[in-house]
Amino acid sequence: MITNKTRLNLVIGFPLRHSQSPVLHNFVYGRLNMDAIMLALPGPKIKPLMEIIKTFPVGLTCVTMPFKQAVIPYLDAIEKQAKAVGAVNTVINRDGRLSGYNTDVDGIAFALRDVVLKNKAVLLLGAGGAARAAAYFVTKQGGKILFLNRTKNKALALKKQFGGQVIGKNYLGSHPIDVIINATPIGMYPNVSQDPLDKKYLKRHQTVFDIVYNVGSTKLLKDAKSAGAKTIPGMEMFIGQGLKQIELYCGKKPDNKILQAVRKALTAQL
Ligand code: NAP
């Protein structure tokens, strides 16, 4: 129930038609008996959105494309992980002071919680915001990253920051790959028949994690499953990053029961 004390939280980005953040947050707020609501506030310009956050005030703001870097100059503080990744997906307003966090890294850590990365060859497809968070996490875990991106210069920039190797497609057939991470939007709804990697490169011993989260199982994951590989859907990352946002906001870590329930609610919508 909305009361005169209900706190407003927002997700900002453009466009926001497909954002599932209000679904995840409002579901968990209900389970935790929090008097808060999350709404989607799409806007093409960051400045007026940040003015709203500060003056309203908005307690928690989820930040999505294209604002994950644009939001940084408006913050009073940026946490270490967000600084290292160079992107912010969460802003917490504490008495008018805005702090920026990156919980995409926590989401990736959650999705890959059972995957050994140390000394493994990790093929990272894409070199945008999600790829940066993945590169940060994989490097921290001791994985060896192979960057493959449409625009080579962007992959080279990630290599400069995180180490690893930039490869072309010709590398793939002749070298072993242990883990594949798709951090491109290829395969996202409605383009569900597209995949970022030919199925001939998918093998039984691999783990394939597709960061795309608005499709139950992407073509890449279906092909990986047919090849006998272990598959991890982007929804796991989405849940992990969202629950961490709630923990940062209210200081309470949602328990396993809430995790199972929110997973069920979100996957039922796909
Ligand atoms: P981004 O910053 O725009 O980066 C997209 C990357 O994909 C770029 O490297 C781009 O290559 C590449 N790419 C895009 N279209 C391509 C195409 N048709 N062919 C080849 N490469 C292509 O986007 P992002 O924020 O990293 O998001 C990437 C995906 O991750 C999206 O689907 C997003 O929804 C998803 N995501 C999921 C979660 C989650 O919680 N599961 C969280 C964040 C993001 P160029 O460098 O050549 O442009």
mmCIF file of C-alpha atoms and ligand atoms in Angstrom:
data_model
loop_
_atom_site.group_PDB
_atom_site.id
_atom_site.type_symbol
_atom_site.label_atom_id
_atom_site.label_comp_id
_atom_site.label_asym_id
_atom_site.label_seq_id
_atom_site.Cartn_x
_atom_site.Cartn_y
_atom_site.Cartn_z
ATOM 1 C CA MET A 1 0.000 0.000 0.000
ATOM 2 C CA ILE A 2 1.280 3.493 -0.811
ATOM 3 C CA THR A 3 1.279 5.759 2.260
ATOM 4 C CA ASN A 4 2.306 9.346 2.997
ATOM 5 C CA LYS A 5 5.679 7.927 4.068
ATOM 6 C CA THR A 6 6.326 5.803 0.970
ATOM 7 C CA ARG A 7 9.856 6.405 -0.322
ATOM 8 C CA LEU A 8 10.332 6.842 -4.040
ATOM 9 C CA ASN A 9 13.102 4.980 -5.837
ATOM 10 C CA LEU A 10 13.766 5.200 -9.579
ATOM 11 C CA VAL A 11 15.353 3.486 -12.522
ATOM 12 C CA ILE A 12 16.708 5.992 -15.034
ATOM 13 C CA GLY A 13 17.844 5.326 -18.602
ATOM 14 C CA PHE A 14 16.672 5.698 -22.172
ATOM 15 C CA PRO A 15 14.722 3.879 -23.433
ATOM 16 C CA LEU A 16 13.337 1.974 -20.436
ATOM 17 C CA ARG A 17 10.504 0.027 -22.053
ATOM 18 C CA HIS A 18 12.084 -3.348 -21.249
ATOM 19 C CA SER A 19 13.552 -2.570 -17.820
ATOM 20 C CA GLN A 20 12.753 -5.269 -15.264
ATOM 21 C CA SER A 21 14.213 -3.279 -12.340
ATOM 22 C CA PRO A 22 10.808 -2.041 -11.074
ATOM 23 C CA VAL A 23 9.522 -5.634 -11.156
ATOM 24 C CA LEU A 24 12.476 -6.952 -9.143
ATOM 25 C CA HIS A 25 12.605 -4.067 -6.666
ATOM 26 C CA ASN A 26 8.876 -3.759 -5.988
ATOM 27 C CA PHE A 27 8.618 -7.527 -5.497
ATOM 28 C CA VAL A 28 11.452 -7.554 -2.948
ATOM 29 C CA TYR A 29 10.270 -4.362 -1.180
ATOM 30 C CA GLY A 30 6.955 -6.156 -0.640
ATOM 31 C CA ARG A 31 8.675 -9.254 0.764
ATOM 32 C CA LEU A 32 10.825 -7.121 3.104
ATOM 33 C CA ASN A 33 7.825 -4.990 4.192
ATOM 34 C CA MET A 34 9.590 -1.859 3.002
ATOM 35 C CA ASP A 35 7.479 1.263 2.528
ATOM 36 C CA ALA A 36 9.086 2.090 -0.814
ATOM 37 C CA ILE A 37 8.194 1.964 -4.491
ATOM 38 C CA MET A 38 10.324 1.919 -7.632
ATOM 39 C CA LEU A 39 9.194 3.624 -10.824
ATOM 40 C CA ALA A 40 10.836 3.859 -14.236
ATOM 41 C CA LEU A 41 11.729 7.417 -15.248
ATOM 42 C CA PRO A 42 12.936 7.447 -18.853
ATOM 43 C CA GLY A 43 14.675 10.555 -20.111
ATOM 44 C CA PRO A 44 17.122 11.309 -22.859
ATOM 45 C CA LYS A 45 19.112 13.828 -20.729
ATOM 46 C CA ILE A 46 20.965 13.105 -17.500
ATOM 47 C CA LYS A 47 21.004 16.613 -15.934
ATOM 48 C CA PRO A 48 17.247 16.996 -15.240
ATOM 49 C CA LEU A 49 17.110 13.408 -13.957
ATOM 50 C CA MET A 50 19.888 14.064 -11.441
ATOM 51 C CA GLU A 51 18.140 17.268 -10.308
ATOM 52 C CA ILE A 52 15.005 15.216 -9.592
ATOM 53 C CA ILE A 53 17.021 12.619 -7.646
ATOM 54 C CA LYS A 54 18.625 15.248 -5.451
ATOM 55 C CA THR A 55 15.663 17.536 -4.814
ATOM 56 C CA PHE A 56 12.794 15.045 -4.525
ATOM 57 C CA PRO A 57 14.698 13.211 -2.847
ATOM 58 C CA VAL A 58 15.018 9.725 -4.334
ATOM 59 C CA GLY A 59 16.703 7.183 -2.012
ATOM 60 C CA LEU A 60 17.912 4.577 -4.512
ATOM 61 C CA THR A 61 18.370 5.082 -8.232
ATOM 62 C CA CYS A 62 19.176 2.255 -10.631
ATOM 63 C CA VAL A 63 21.150 3.639 -13.553
ATOM 64 C CA THR A 64 21.035 1.944 -16.895
ATOM 65 C CA MET A 65 22.079 2.667 -20.505
ATOM 66 C CA PRO A 66 23.172 5.233 -21.611
ATOM 67 C CA PHE A 67 23.904 6.921 -18.275
ATOM 68 C CA LYS A 68 26.303 4.573 -16.445
ATOM 69 C CA GLN A 69 29.239 6.911 -17.093
ATOM 70 C CA ALA A 70 27.340 10.182 -17.548
ATOM 71 C CA VAL A 71 26.088 9.996 -13.957
ATOM 72 C CA ILE A 72 29.608 10.093 -12.451
ATOM 73 C CA PRO A 73 30.207 13.894 -12.504
ATOM 74 C CA TYR A 74 27.019 14.393 -10.433
ATOM 75 C CA LEU A 75 28.152 12.183 -7.547
ATOM 76 C CA ASP A 76 29.670 13.210 -4.207
ATOM 77 C CA ALA A 77 31.415 9.859 -3.805
ATOM 78 C CA ILE A 78 32.186 6.804 -5.914
ATOM 79 C CA GLU A 79 32.928 3.422 -4.380
ATOM 80 C CA LYS A 80 36.158 1.580 -5.268
ATOM 81 C CA GLN A 81 34.608 -1.125 -7.452
ATOM 82 C CA ALA A 82 32.614 1.404 -9.518
ATOM 83 C CA LYS A 83 35.720 3.556 -9.936
ATOM 84 C CA ALA A 84 37.773 0.589 -11.143
ATOM 85 C CA VAL A 85 35.078 -0.427 -13.658
ATOM 86 C CA GLY A 86 34.503 3.191 -14.705
ATOM 87 C CA ALA A 87 30.706 2.869 -14.550
ATOM 88 C CA VAL A 88 27.925 3.341 -11.984
ATOM 89 C CA ASN A 89 24.640 1.421 -12.023
ATOM 90 C CA THR A 90 23.435 2.428 -8.540
ATOM 91 C CA VAL A 91 23.131 5.796 -6.810
ATOM 92 C CA ILE A 92 22.230 6.008 -3.133
ATOM 93 C CA ASN A 93 21.083 9.340 -1.750
ATOM 94 C CA ARG A 94 21.983 9.697 1.924
ATOM 95 C CA ASP A 95 20.820 13.088 3.241
ATOM 96 C CA GLY A 96 21.442 14.761 -0.092
ATOM 97 C CA ARG A 97 24.856 13.155 -0.608
ATOM 98 C CA LEU A 98 24.972 10.953 -3.706
ATOM 99 C CA SER A 99 27.173 7.836 -3.678
ATOM 100 C CA GLY A 100 27.756 5.717 -6.787
ATOM 101 C CA TYR A 101 28.211 1.932 -6.863
ATOM 102 C CA ASN A 102 28.594 -0.754 -9.484
ATOM 103 C CA THR A 103 26.549 -3.829 -8.602
ATOM 104 C CA ASP A 104 26.865 -5.278 -12.130
ATOM 105 C CA VAL A 105 30.124 -6.749 -10.825
ATOM 106 C CA ASP A 106 28.227 -8.343 -7.905
ATOM 107 C CA GLY A 107 25.680 -9.670 -10.404
ATOM 108 C CA ILE A 108 28.421 -11.260 -12.489
ATOM 109 C CA ALA A 109 30.010 -12.713 -9.349
ATOM 110 C CA PHE A 110 26.630 -14.177 -8.386
ATOM 111 C CA ALA A 111 26.036 -15.654 -11.856
ATOM 112 C CA LEU A 112 29.532 -17.201 -11.925
ATOM 113 C CA ARG A 113 29.532 -18.279 -8.254
ATOM 114 C CA ASP A 114 30.109 -21.952 -9.115
ATOM 115 C CA VAL A 115 32.563 -21.422 -11.972
ATOM 116 C CA VAL A 116 36.319 -21.726 -11.472
ATOM 117 C CA LEU A 117 38.004 -18.900 -13.372
ATOM 118 C CA LYS A 118 41.579 -19.067 -12.108
ATOM 119 C CA ASN A 119 43.962 -19.750 -15.038
ATOM 120 C CA LYS A 120 40.983 -20.468 -17.328
ATOM 121 C CA ALA A 121 40.740 -19.089 -20.876
ATOM 122 C CA VAL A 122 37.708 -16.790 -20.811
ATOM 123 C CA LEU A 123 36.352 -15.549 -24.136
ATOM 124 C CA LEU A 124 34.640 -12.192 -23.582
ATOM 125 C CA LEU A 125 32.371 -11.065 -26.429
ATOM 126 C CA GLY A 126 31.748 -7.301 -26.453
ATOM 127 C CA ALA A 127 33.626 -4.341 -24.990
ATOM 128 C CA GLY A 128 30.881 -2.082 -23.614
ATOM 129 C CA GLY A 129 29.687 -1.418 -20.062
ATOM 130 C CA ALA A 130 28.721 -5.002 -19.178
ATOM 131 C CA ALA A 131 31.995 -6.301 -20.641
ATOM 132 C CA ARG A 132 33.960 -3.879 -18.433
ATOM 133 C CA ALA A 133 32.265 -5.256 -15.317
ATOM 134 C CA ALA A 134 32.925 -8.822 -16.510
ATOM 135 C CA ALA A 135 36.581 -8.036 -17.303
ATOM 136 C CA TYR A 136 37.042 -6.545 -13.829
ATOM 137 C CA PHE A 137 35.582 -9.629 -12.115
ATOM 138 C CA VAL A 138 37.293 -12.259 -14.274
ATOM 139 C CA THR A 139 40.679 -10.545 -13.871
ATOM 140 C CA LYS A 140 40.225 -10.400 -10.090
ATOM 141 C CA GLN A 141 39.517 -14.142 -10.097
ATOM 142 C CA GLY A 142 42.711 -14.883 -12.060
ATOM 143 C CA GLY A 143 41.047 -15.755 -15.380
ATOM 144 C CA LYS A 144 42.849 -15.135 -18.682
ATOM 145 C CA ILE A 145 40.610 -12.937 -20.827
ATOM 146 C CA LEU A 146 40.394 -13.153 -24.592
ATOM 147 C CA PHE A 147 38.621 -10.025 -25.834
ATOM 148 C CA LEU A 148 36.661 -10.334 -29.074
ATOM 149 C CA ASN A 149 34.735 -7.275 -30.196
ATOM 150 C CA ARG A 150 33.315 -5.815 -33.403
ATOM 151 C CA THR A 151 35.277 -2.595 -32.841
ATOM 152 C CA LYS A 152 38.830 -3.702 -32.137
ATOM 153 C CA ASN A 153 39.898 -0.380 -30.582
ATOM 154 C CA LYS A 154 37.394 -0.798 -27.759
ATOM 155 C CA ALA A 155 38.740 -4.262 -27.026
ATOM 156 C CA LEU A 156 42.274 -2.848 -27.014
ATOM 157 C CA ALA A 157 41.204 -0.216 -24.463
ATOM 158 C CA LEU A 158 39.864 -2.971 -22.161
ATOM 159 C CA LYS A 159 43.040 -5.003 -22.587
ATOM 160 C CA LYS A 160 45.070 -1.927 -21.595
ATOM 161 C CA GLN A 161 43.043 -1.581 -18.394
ATOM 162 C CA PHE A 162 42.547 -5.214 -17.385
ATOM 163 C CA GLY A 163 45.289 -7.184 -19.175
ATOM 164 C CA GLY A 164 44.537 -10.278 -21.270
ATOM 165 C CA GLN A 165 44.615 -10.590 -25.050
ATOM 166 C CA VAL A 166 42.646 -9.183 -27.987
ATOM 167 C CA ILE A 167 41.787 -11.866 -30.525
ATOM 168 C CA GLY A 168 40.090 -12.177 -33.903
ATOM 169 C CA LYS A 169 37.620 -14.923 -34.900
ATOM 170 C CA ASN A 170 40.425 -16.904 -36.590
ATOM 171 C CA TYR A 171 41.900 -17.564 -33.114
ATOM 172 C CA LEU A 172 38.858 -19.527 -31.983
ATOM 173 C CA GLY A 173 39.059 -22.839 -33.834
ATOM 174 C CA SER A 174 42.658 -23.541 -32.880
ATOM 175 C CA HIS A 175 42.866 -22.570 -29.188
ATOM 176 C CA PRO A 176 41.076 -23.955 -26.135
ATOM 177 C CA ILE A 177 38.352 -21.843 -24.518
ATOM 178 C CA ASP A 178 36.998 -22.760 -21.061
ATOM 179 C CA VAL A 179 34.418 -20.062 -20.399
ATOM 180 C CA ILE A 180 32.430 -17.899 -22.837
ATOM 181 C CA ILE A 181 30.734 -14.683 -21.739
ATOM 182 C CA ASN A 182 28.421 -12.871 -24.132
ATOM 183 C CA ALA A 183 28.397 -9.190 -23.144
ATOM 184 C CA THR A 184 26.858 -7.961 -26.413
ATOM 185 C CA PRO A 185 23.106 -7.396 -26.899
ATOM 186 C CA ILE A 186 23.029 -10.010 -29.700
ATOM 187 C CA GLY A 187 20.183 -12.447 -29.044
ATOM 188 C CA MET A 188 18.131 -9.958 -27.027
ATOM 189 C CA TYR A 189 14.369 -9.801 -27.553
ATOM 190 C CA PRO A 190 13.076 -9.363 -30.268
ATOM 191 C CA ASN A 191 16.205 -10.568 -32.163
ATOM 192 C CA VAL A 192 16.051 -14.005 -30.569
ATOM 193 C CA SER A 193 17.220 -15.907 -33.664
ATOM 194 C CA GLN A 194 20.624 -14.155 -33.632
ATOM 195 C CA ASP A 195 23.714 -15.396 -31.859
ATOM 196 C CA PRO A 196 27.101 -13.775 -31.197
ATOM 197 C CA LEU A 197 29.153 -16.925 -31.874
ATOM 198 C CA ASP A 198 28.940 -19.793 -34.348
ATOM 199 C CA LYS A 199 27.851 -23.014 -32.639
ATOM 200 C CA LYS A 200 30.885 -24.859 -34.018
ATOM 201 C CA TYR A 201 32.950 -23.158 -31.279
ATOM 202 C CA LEU A 202 30.757 -24.497 -28.457
ATOM 203 C CA LYS A 203 32.099 -27.565 -26.622
ATOM 204 C CA ARG A 204 30.985 -29.927 -23.897
ATOM 205 C CA HIS A 205 33.638 -28.880 -21.328
ATOM 206 C CA GLN A 206 32.776 -25.162 -21.499
ATOM 207 C CA THR A 207 30.671 -22.861 -19.378
ATOM 208 C CA VAL A 208 28.636 -20.365 -21.407
ATOM 209 C CA PHE A 209 27.225 -17.299 -19.642
ATOM 210 C CA ASP A 210 24.942 -15.026 -21.678
ATOM 211 C CA ILE A 211 24.504 -11.609 -20.070
ATOM 212 C CA VAL A 212 21.367 -10.947 -22.170
ATOM 213 C CA TYR A 213 18.504 -11.226 -19.689
ATOM 214 C CA ASN A 214 15.193 -10.453 -21.371
ATOM 215 C CA VAL A 215 14.896 -13.863 -23.052
ATOM 216 C CA GLY A 216 14.347 -17.177 -21.243
ATOM 217 C CA SER A 217 17.101 -18.961 -23.110
ATOM 218 C CA THR A 218 18.993 -17.210 -25.892
ATOM 219 C CA LYS A 219 20.031 -18.981 -29.091
ATOM 220 C CA LEU A 220 23.601 -19.006 -27.776
ATOM 221 C CA LEU A 221 22.494 -20.806 -24.602
ATOM 222 C CA LYS A 222 20.322 -23.267 -26.527
ATOM 223 C CA ASP A 223 23.249 -24.114 -28.819
ATOM 224 C CA ALA A 224 25.604 -24.410 -25.829
ATOM 225 C CA LYS A 225 23.179 -26.755 -24.098
ATOM 226 C CA SER A 226 22.952 -28.909 -27.246
ATOM 227 C CA ALA A 227 26.756 -29.081 -27.268
ATOM 228 C CA GLY A 228 26.644 -30.354 -23.670
ATOM 229 C CA ALA A 229 28.115 -27.174 -22.107
ATOM 230 C CA LYS A 230 27.080 -25.724 -18.745
ATOM 231 C CA THR A 231 24.856 -22.673 -19.335
ATOM 232 C CA ILE A 232 24.121 -19.609 -17.195
ATOM 233 C CA PRO A 233 21.370 -17.140 -18.173
ATOM 234 C CA GLY A 234 21.707 -13.343 -17.800
ATOM 235 C CA MET A 235 18.757 -13.380 -15.394
ATOM 236 C CA GLU A 236 21.131 -14.695 -12.708
ATOM 237 C CA MET A 237 23.279 -11.573 -13.095
ATOM 238 C CA PHE A 238 20.217 -9.340 -13.145
ATOM 239 C CA ILE A 239 18.955 -10.828 -9.881
ATOM 240 C CA GLY A 240 22.416 -10.645 -8.277
ATOM 241 C CA GLN A 241 22.941 -6.994 -9.167
ATOM 242 C CA GLY A 242 19.403 -6.041 -8.087
ATOM 243 C CA LEU A 243 19.557 -7.770 -4.694
ATOM 244 C CA LYS A 244 22.907 -6.078 -4.014
ATOM 245 C CA GLN A 245 21.293 -2.694 -4.791
ATOM 246 C CA ILE A 246 18.613 -3.416 -2.203
ATOM 247 C CA GLU A 247 21.226 -4.471 0.351
ATOM 248 C CA LEU A 248 23.135 -1.205 -0.211
ATOM 249 C CA TYR A 249 19.930 0.784 0.126
ATOM 250 C CA CYS A 250 18.396 -0.755 3.235
ATOM 251 C CA GLY A 251 21.343 -2.547 4.846
ATOM 252 C CA LYS A 252 19.505 -5.902 4.766
ATOM 253 C CA LYS A 253 20.659 -8.783 2.567
ATOM 254 C CA PRO A 254 17.587 -10.465 1.024
ATOM 255 C CA ASP A 255 17.632 -14.131 2.124
ATOM 256 C CA ASN A 256 17.567 -17.302 0.055
ATOM 257 C CA LYS A 257 13.758 -17.555 0.226
ATOM 258 C CA ILE A 258 13.420 -14.109 -1.345
ATOM 259 C CA LEU A 259 16.041 -15.013 -3.940
ATOM 260 C CA GLN A 260 14.080 -18.116 -5.001
ATOM 261 C CA ALA A 261 10.796 -16.196 -5.073
ATOM 262 C CA VAL A 262 12.127 -13.289 -7.135
ATOM 263 C CA ARG A 263 13.775 -15.703 -9.588
ATOM 264 C CA LYS A 264 10.432 -17.443 -10.047
ATOM 265 C CA ALA A 265 8.540 -14.153 -10.478
ATOM 266 C CA LEU A 266 10.990 -12.753 -13.032
ATOM 267 C CA THR A 267 11.368 -15.900 -15.114
ATOM 268 C CA ALA A 268 7.572 -16.306 -15.230
ATOM 269 C CA GLN A 269 7.454 -12.999 -17.131
ATOM 270 C CA LEU A 270 9.781 -14.099 -19.939
HETATM 271 P P1 NAP B 1 27.099 -1.389 -24.636
HETATM 272 O O1 NAP B 1 27.913 -0.631 -23.655
HETATM 273 O O2 NAP B 1 26.334 -0.652 -25.685
HETATM 274 O O3 NAP B 1 28.092 -2.446 -25.357
HETATM 275 C C1 NAP B 1 27.617 -3.333 -26.320
HETATM 276 C C2 NAP B 1 28.777 -4.141 -26.900
HETATM 277 O O4 NAP B 1 28.220 -5.091 -27.805
HETATM 278 C C3 NAP B 1 29.771 -3.312 -27.697
HETATM 279 O O5 NAP B 1 31.056 -3.812 -27.508
HETATM 280 C C4 NAP B 1 29.301 -3.508 -29.147
HETATM 281 O O6 NAP B 1 30.352 -3.490 -30.087
HETATM 282 C C5 NAP B 1 28.765 -4.910 -29.116
HETATM 283 N N1 NAP B 1 27.694 -5.055 -30.097
HETATM 284 C C6 NAP B 1 26.485 -4.445 -30.091
HETATM 285 N N2 NAP B 1 25.768 -4.823 -31.160
HETATM 286 C C7 NAP B 1 26.560 -5.668 -31.874
HETATM 287 C C8 NAP B 1 26.385 -6.385 -33.098
HETATM 288 N N3 NAP B 1 25.239 -6.319 -33.782
HETATM 289 N N4 NAP B 1 27.388 -7.157 -33.537
HETATM 290 C C9 NAP B 1 28.553 -7.245 -32.839
HETATM 291 N N5 NAP B 1 28.779 -6.579 -31.675
HETATM 292 C C10 NAP B 1 27.786 -5.810 -31.203
HETATM 293 O O7 NAP B 1 26.013 -2.309 -23.894
HETATM 294 P P2 NAP B 1 26.109 -2.957 -22.431
HETATM 295 O O8 NAP B 1 25.583 -2.029 -21.421
HETATM 296 O O9 NAP B 1 27.465 -3.499 -22.253
HETATM 297 O O10 NAP B 1 25.014 -4.112 -22.559
HETATM 298 C C11 NAP B 1 25.271 -5.282 -23.302
HETATM 299 C C12 NAP B 1 24.183 -6.306 -23.012
HETATM 300 O O11 NAP B 1 24.255 -6.666 -21.648
HETATM 301 C C13 NAP B 1 22.764 -5.793 -23.230
HETATM 302 O O12 NAP B 1 21.993 -6.840 -23.786
HETATM 303 C C14 NAP B 1 22.249 -5.495 -21.828
HETATM 304 O O13 NAP B 1 20.847 -5.614 -21.705
HETATM 305 C C15 NAP B 1 22.954 -6.596 -21.075
HETATM 306 N N6 NAP B 1 23.101 -6.322 -19.637
HETATM 307 C C16 NAP B 1 22.613 -7.271 -18.803
HETATM 308 C C17 NAP B 1 22.721 -7.101 -17.433
HETATM 309 C C18 NAP B 1 22.188 -8.153 -16.530
HETATM 310 O O14 NAP B 1 21.970 -7.854 -15.350
HETATM 311 N N7 NAP B 1 22.007 -9.363 -17.013
HETATM 312 C C19 NAP B 1 23.320 -5.921 -16.918
HETATM 313 C C20 NAP B 1 23.847 -4.991 -17.815
HETATM 314 C C21 NAP B 1 23.723 -5.186 -19.189
HETATM 315 P P3 NAP B 1 31.052 -2.140 -30.578
HETATM 316 O O15 NAP B 1 32.091 -1.868 -29.539
HETATM 317 O O16 NAP B 1 31.593 -2.490 -31.893
HETATM 318 O O17 NAP B 1 29.966 -1.102 -30.630
#
